[in-house]
């Protein structure tokens, strides 16, 4: 038997003709027919056929040049049938010069293929999933060049986009593994920002549209790719070397591995090859990403799947470099649920708030910056939804439940109905809360001040919407975390002035920069620390390198000319730190006055109490402060030695334990004794039962995010504070791990409307 050597053809010509074809207006079937003709003609094959996968898993012949016309849409192969089935199963190209001798060969006489010997099949992949198989056959048995397979793979990529348009086969007819999955799925993750949203999935992962797949100028595309690779490498190096990576240990190792992949010659060569064939640089990245995904997703070893994550991340990074940073946020539907592996706070702020209904992340954590920004924007966010991206397609309908940490993908009708009812109930309740505008007074007459935690200008509208009495905590570091360069004094002052203007005559407490730990500003001094939560952060940084803090104090003074300026310092752990911070502030005030600047009409200086040590020493510093704010998030993290960022330990202990409550009581009593106002501004103040207990312990000021103010106001209005206080006082010495069960049980007797504590409904 003779084996013929094929004549190499120019794949770019095929692609160039394909580009012309794509520009012609025609329906998807006509397009597939023309494509099979083109492949056969330009690549020198007797047969070219397209098989697409149906929901049943069968591979249906949908277009052909060279096989019998009558078999189109009639011939269906079982998932493991024949050479086509083998290509589908392995999601890898297959080339055989004597097809009929291959053990997997299965003859379909109705196609008339018995006369063809050489067979090449390549998978049609989209988003790493199999959509179908593209085959080429010839009647002679001949060698198959590597380039020929490459060319078919490139064509297959364009095909995947055409099929995804949904015109060839009804979307619901396609396989579950195909372009559009249809089974409902439900993922359980972490509930990080509350609320419920229904909408359509928008994948925060660059995707190259079919109109940009084929290069017009191959040389120019090669240059674009090289420039983007360089920029990507530089950004990865920068991430590692600038010391900006906020975590030490394993994260750094992972990033080192990540850098290694960024320089992986195999990966880069495959990208370059794809561009040489005539794809745009973007399409080349997408094609290689799809192939890696299809290959590595089948790998049983989790290490390979990890590698896939890194490669995908790099591919996305590279695509963003190719597209330019601004290409992230175009054409959002009005009810977008953003789905991503992770997202940064700055990226989130780039999106149009009116269109984003929710955010679902495969990673993320309760106190990540994205979470903080999402909360600030009032957008539900669910994190740790491992594997969700693999189950989703752009445009899938989804429900995001930020109360219970659930993501429903393609939900069934009954789930949709239940959520519609819940959303209605939630909005009714929200409306009822909005109407509770007046002062918050308990059933037995205690006036409680409910205040707002904010960090972004956009949150200030909540002051009126919720009827909050003040801004009890304005976190100034957000402006710094999302900026590339240190905001200039005027820029800082402008933000503070806008905050004060937005607050009108309601007081605002500015907290000075709380950087360090997990809060990283790209330009701030930072070091890799073994234990960032116990490290050089907040006021420690402010006192050791005073430049930044002084600058901020000047901006605050400038912004509050003629108004009251309330400033508090975070993470004060000893009295001398408070005194040093106060001195620094007073020096700045003196300097401003000496220079004839317009001065604040009144200045109030506060201590943020966030460490147990300071709780014991608080009485020794009250002469130096005008008010105290208990930062309960940090206070409890240090009290229990449980990292608030680490979900393994962060919920391990209950703040309603007698020792923790005794600590809160002691702080409040010390402040009351010296007549210094004290508030609580951590998450604890925003939870109904916890907030009630704080009020029972004697706290009269609670500061929380806006969406919690209504429910807490309602709860307190029904509360008998004196009865609860007596009940608690008798139990602060209790040996119980937590008073929670007892509190819930005794709720009615203590005057607590317990039904308001947790009346949500899980779906
Ligand atoms: C706290 O620690 O309770 C607090 C309010 O500050 P942050 O959450 O910003 O650390
Ligand atoms: Mg804190």
XYZ file of C-alpha atoms in Angstrom, residues 336-657:
322
model
C -26.402 41.128 35.746
C -25.155 38.652 38.302
C -21.404 38.847 38.050
C -19.698 35.475 38.227
C -15.951 35.350 38.755
C -13.209 33.400 40.341
C -12.277 36.468 42.301
C -12.491 40.180 41.836
C -10.659 43.189 43.190
C -12.321 46.182 44.818
C -11.220 48.535 42.055
C -12.595 46.226 39.362
C -15.897 46.074 41.180
C -16.125 49.829 41.385
C -15.643 49.987 37.609
C -18.991 48.333 37.029
C -22.239 50.183 36.672
C -23.931 49.823 40.071
C -27.401 50.053 38.569
C -26.872 46.956 36.486
C -25.140 44.627 38.924
C -27.653 42.742 41.037
C -25.269 40.312 42.671
C -21.780 38.840 42.743
C -20.881 35.153 42.940
C -17.243 34.218 43.491
C -15.476 30.878 43.465
C -13.102 32.336 46.029
C -13.577 35.419 48.185
C -13.936 35.768 51.927
C -16.133 37.478 54.474
C -13.799 40.407 54.985
C -12.114 40.627 51.584
C -12.042 44.003 49.950
C -14.502 42.933 47.298
C -16.905 41.957 50.084
C -16.466 45.285 51.815
C -17.112 47.158 48.580
C -20.083 44.943 47.699
C -21.614 45.607 51.108
C -20.974 49.289 50.666
C -22.746 49.200 47.326
C -25.598 47.141 48.790
C -24.943 44.250 46.403
C -25.415 40.647 47.592
C -22.187 38.652 47.412
C -21.685 34.919 47.865
C -18.172 33.471 47.923
C -16.410 30.107 48.051
C -18.649 28.660 45.318
C -16.126 26.123 44.183
C -16.697 24.803 40.681
C -19.554 27.196 39.878
C -17.806 28.647 36.838
C -17.580 25.241 35.217
C -21.331 24.822 35.475
C -22.302 28.174 34.082
C -22.671 29.742 30.705
C -22.922 33.429 30.003
C -26.606 34.335 30.001
C -27.781 31.466 32.225
C -30.532 32.468 34.584
C -29.349 32.509 38.192
C -30.580 33.323 41.665
C -28.097 34.536 44.235
C -29.022 34.235 47.870
C -26.740 36.426 49.950
C -28.615 35.520 53.133
C -27.823 31.822 53.013
C -24.841 31.771 50.666
C -26.582 29.967 47.807
C -26.264 30.160 44.054
C -29.059 28.575 42.016
C -28.130 28.060 38.386
C -30.933 27.644 35.825
C -33.393 27.328 38.714
C -36.559 25.249 38.341
C -39.889 27.073 38.271
C -40.801 26.284 41.872
C -37.478 27.709 43.103
C -38.046 30.838 41.019
C -41.537 31.219 42.481
C -40.297 30.807 46.044
C -37.649 33.429 45.508
C -40.048 35.811 43.854
C -42.147 35.600 47.000
C -39.108 36.109 49.185
C -37.899 39.094 47.230
C -41.360 40.595 47.494
C -41.453 39.969 51.245
C -37.957 41.408 51.630
C -38.801 44.551 49.722
C -42.021 44.979 51.746
C -40.024 44.617 54.911
C -37.413 47.042 53.568
C -40.179 49.508 52.842
C -41.576 49.075 56.342
C -38.103 49.714 57.772
C -37.700 52.781 55.627
C -40.881 54.149 57.168
C -39.464 53.698 60.687
C -37.563 56.961 60.366
C -37.933 58.515 63.815
C -35.654 58.064 66.824
C -35.052 54.544 68.091
C -36.634 54.094 71.499
C -37.018 50.810 73.351
C -40.354 49.703 74.741
C -39.288 50.898 78.187
C -38.104 54.289 76.958
C -34.345 53.963 76.317
C -33.195 56.175 73.442
C -30.653 54.289 71.334
C -28.608 55.983 68.633
C -28.244 53.847 65.491
C -25.400 54.972 63.281
C -24.017 54.129 59.892
C -20.715 52.429 59.002
C -19.520 53.746 55.659
C -16.370 53.895 53.583
C -17.461 55.116 50.184
C -19.195 58.254 49.154
C -21.974 56.249 47.515
C -22.961 54.900 50.920
C -23.754 58.317 52.281
C -27.215 58.327 50.711
C -28.083 55.611 53.223
C -27.903 58.113 56.019
C -31.238 59.579 54.956
C -32.685 56.363 53.567
C -32.250 54.551 56.876
C -32.813 57.452 59.233
C -29.428 56.756 60.900
C -28.439 59.359 63.494
C -24.806 59.739 62.429
C -21.912 58.130 60.623
C -20.389 56.213 63.512
C -17.459 54.948 61.454
C -16.167 56.278 58.156
C -13.407 53.934 56.970
C -11.036 56.258 55.153
C -8.737 53.581 53.781
C -10.978 52.586 50.847
C -9.983 55.658 48.899
C -6.386 54.565 49.364
C -6.895 50.885 48.595
C -8.434 51.524 45.200
C -5.950 54.187 44.109
C -2.763 53.460 42.188
C -0.961 56.411 43.700
C -1.150 58.122 47.034
C -4.196 60.429 46.835
C -2.986 64.041 47.005
C -3.922 66.164 49.995
C -6.518 68.047 47.962
C -8.010 64.805 46.653
C -8.298 63.429 50.174
C -9.795 66.645 51.488
C -12.267 66.659 48.604
C -13.591 63.211 49.584
C -13.894 64.154 53.273
C -15.624 67.388 52.379
C -18.099 65.546 50.172
C -18.780 63.121 53.018
C -19.455 65.984 55.420
C -21.651 67.747 52.868
C -23.616 64.563 52.257
C -24.110 64.136 56.012
C -25.576 67.642 56.389
C -26.052 68.298 60.090
C -25.561 64.679 61.132
C -22.206 63.976 62.808
C -19.492 61.955 61.038
C -16.652 60.108 62.750
C -13.651 59.662 60.469
C -11.345 56.824 61.286
C -7.767 57.455 60.247
C -6.048 55.027 57.890
C -6.398 51.419 58.967
C -3.916 49.936 56.511
C -1.804 46.844 57.012
C -2.972 43.352 57.806
C -5.308 42.440 54.963
C -5.843 46.049 53.878
C -3.192 46.881 51.377
C -2.725 50.093 49.458
C -0.508 49.624 46.428
C 1.784 52.504 47.355
C 1.863 52.204 51.167
C 4.903 50.849 52.968
C 4.378 47.148 53.423
C 6.410 44.192 54.453
C 5.738 40.497 54.203
C 4.850 39.562 57.735
C 4.443 36.089 59.189
C 1.241 37.087 60.951
C -0.266 40.224 59.450
C -3.234 40.474 61.844
C -0.747 40.772 64.715
C 1.636 42.869 62.701
C 2.500 46.355 61.692
C -0.856 47.875 60.964
C -3.133 50.853 61.557
C -1.855 53.267 64.209
C 1.387 51.320 64.579
C 2.230 52.198 61.011
C 0.859 55.708 61.525
C 3.125 56.442 64.476
C 6.277 54.763 63.128
C 6.081 56.388 59.697
C 4.034 59.471 60.472
C 4.169 61.053 57.006
C 1.033 59.432 55.678
C -1.023 59.975 58.833
C -0.002 63.628 59.180
C -0.929 64.220 55.598
C -4.333 62.675 56.203
C -4.926 64.698 59.363
C -4.134 67.858 57.401
C -6.666 66.856 54.749
C -9.289 66.203 57.429
C -8.648 69.599 59.044
C -8.875 71.322 55.669
C -12.110 69.535 54.779
C -13.926 70.426 57.990
C -13.334 74.154 58.093
C -16.183 75.702 60.065
C -17.606 72.297 61.029
C -17.125 69.709 63.751
C -14.293 67.315 63.027
C -14.458 63.935 64.778
C -11.445 61.718 64.277
C -10.650 58.347 65.803
C -7.527 56.233 65.680
C -7.686 52.479 64.979
C -5.931 49.646 66.819
C -4.795 51.632 69.821
C -3.348 48.984 72.157
C -1.778 51.044 74.930
C -2.440 54.457 76.503
C 0.826 55.918 75.156
C -0.216 55.180 71.574
C -3.386 57.168 72.167
C -1.472 60.024 73.697
C 1.063 60.035 70.850
C -1.722 60.065 68.256
C -3.475 62.883 70.056
C -0.254 64.900 70.214
C 0.318 64.436 66.525
C -3.206 65.614 65.777
C -2.854 68.635 68.058
C 0.424 69.570 66.382
C -1.289 69.506 63.003
C -4.103 71.670 64.347
C -1.585 74.166 65.737
C 0.304 74.268 62.468
C -2.864 74.846 60.495
C -3.881 77.643 62.833
C -0.437 79.229 62.695
C -0.631 79.218 58.921
C -3.953 80.991 59.066
C -6.011 78.133 57.627
C -9.760 78.013 58.147
C -10.232 75.768 61.160
C -12.890 73.265 62.256
C -15.354 74.811 64.679
C -14.938 71.914 67.074
C -12.622 68.906 67.272
C -13.412 65.579 68.904
C -10.793 62.881 69.311
C -11.685 59.230 69.703
C -10.121 55.945 70.650
C -10.972 52.871 68.694
C -10.840 50.064 71.188
C -9.921 46.878 69.362
C -7.584 44.934 71.637
C -8.263 43.165 74.953
C -5.197 44.877 76.460
C -6.746 48.268 75.827
C -10.007 47.093 77.360
C -8.195 46.579 80.667
C -6.367 49.910 80.385
C -9.226 52.029 79.102
C -9.726 53.986 82.309
C -6.141 55.232 82.106
C -6.723 56.949 78.810
C -10.217 58.340 79.037
C -8.886 61.745 80.111
C -7.267 62.006 76.665
C -10.326 61.183 74.551
C -13.741 62.602 73.803
C -15.296 59.292 72.832
C -14.617 55.568 72.464
C -15.704 53.228 69.664
C -15.402 49.509 70.254
C -14.157 47.804 67.069
C -15.723 44.505 67.945
C -14.499 42.645 64.845
C -10.890 43.047 65.833
C -11.572 42.962 69.568
C -13.152 39.513 69.240
C -10.479 38.240 66.852
C -7.817 39.062 69.452
C -9.941 37.967 72.403
C -10.422 34.499 70.935
C -7.120 34.362 69.020
C -9.232 33.484 65.959
C -8.290 35.106 62.647
C -11.388 36.931 61.356
C -10.226 36.238 57.792
C -9.953 32.517 58.282
C -13.356 30.897 57.922
C -12.087 27.758 59.615
C -11.792 29.524 62.927
C -13.690 32.791 62.601
C -17.054 31.278 63.596
C -15.681 28.885 66.138
C -16.466 30.988 69.205
C -19.619 32.775 70.154
C -19.450 36.437 71.105
C -22.450 35.790 73.313
C -20.232 33.884 75.738
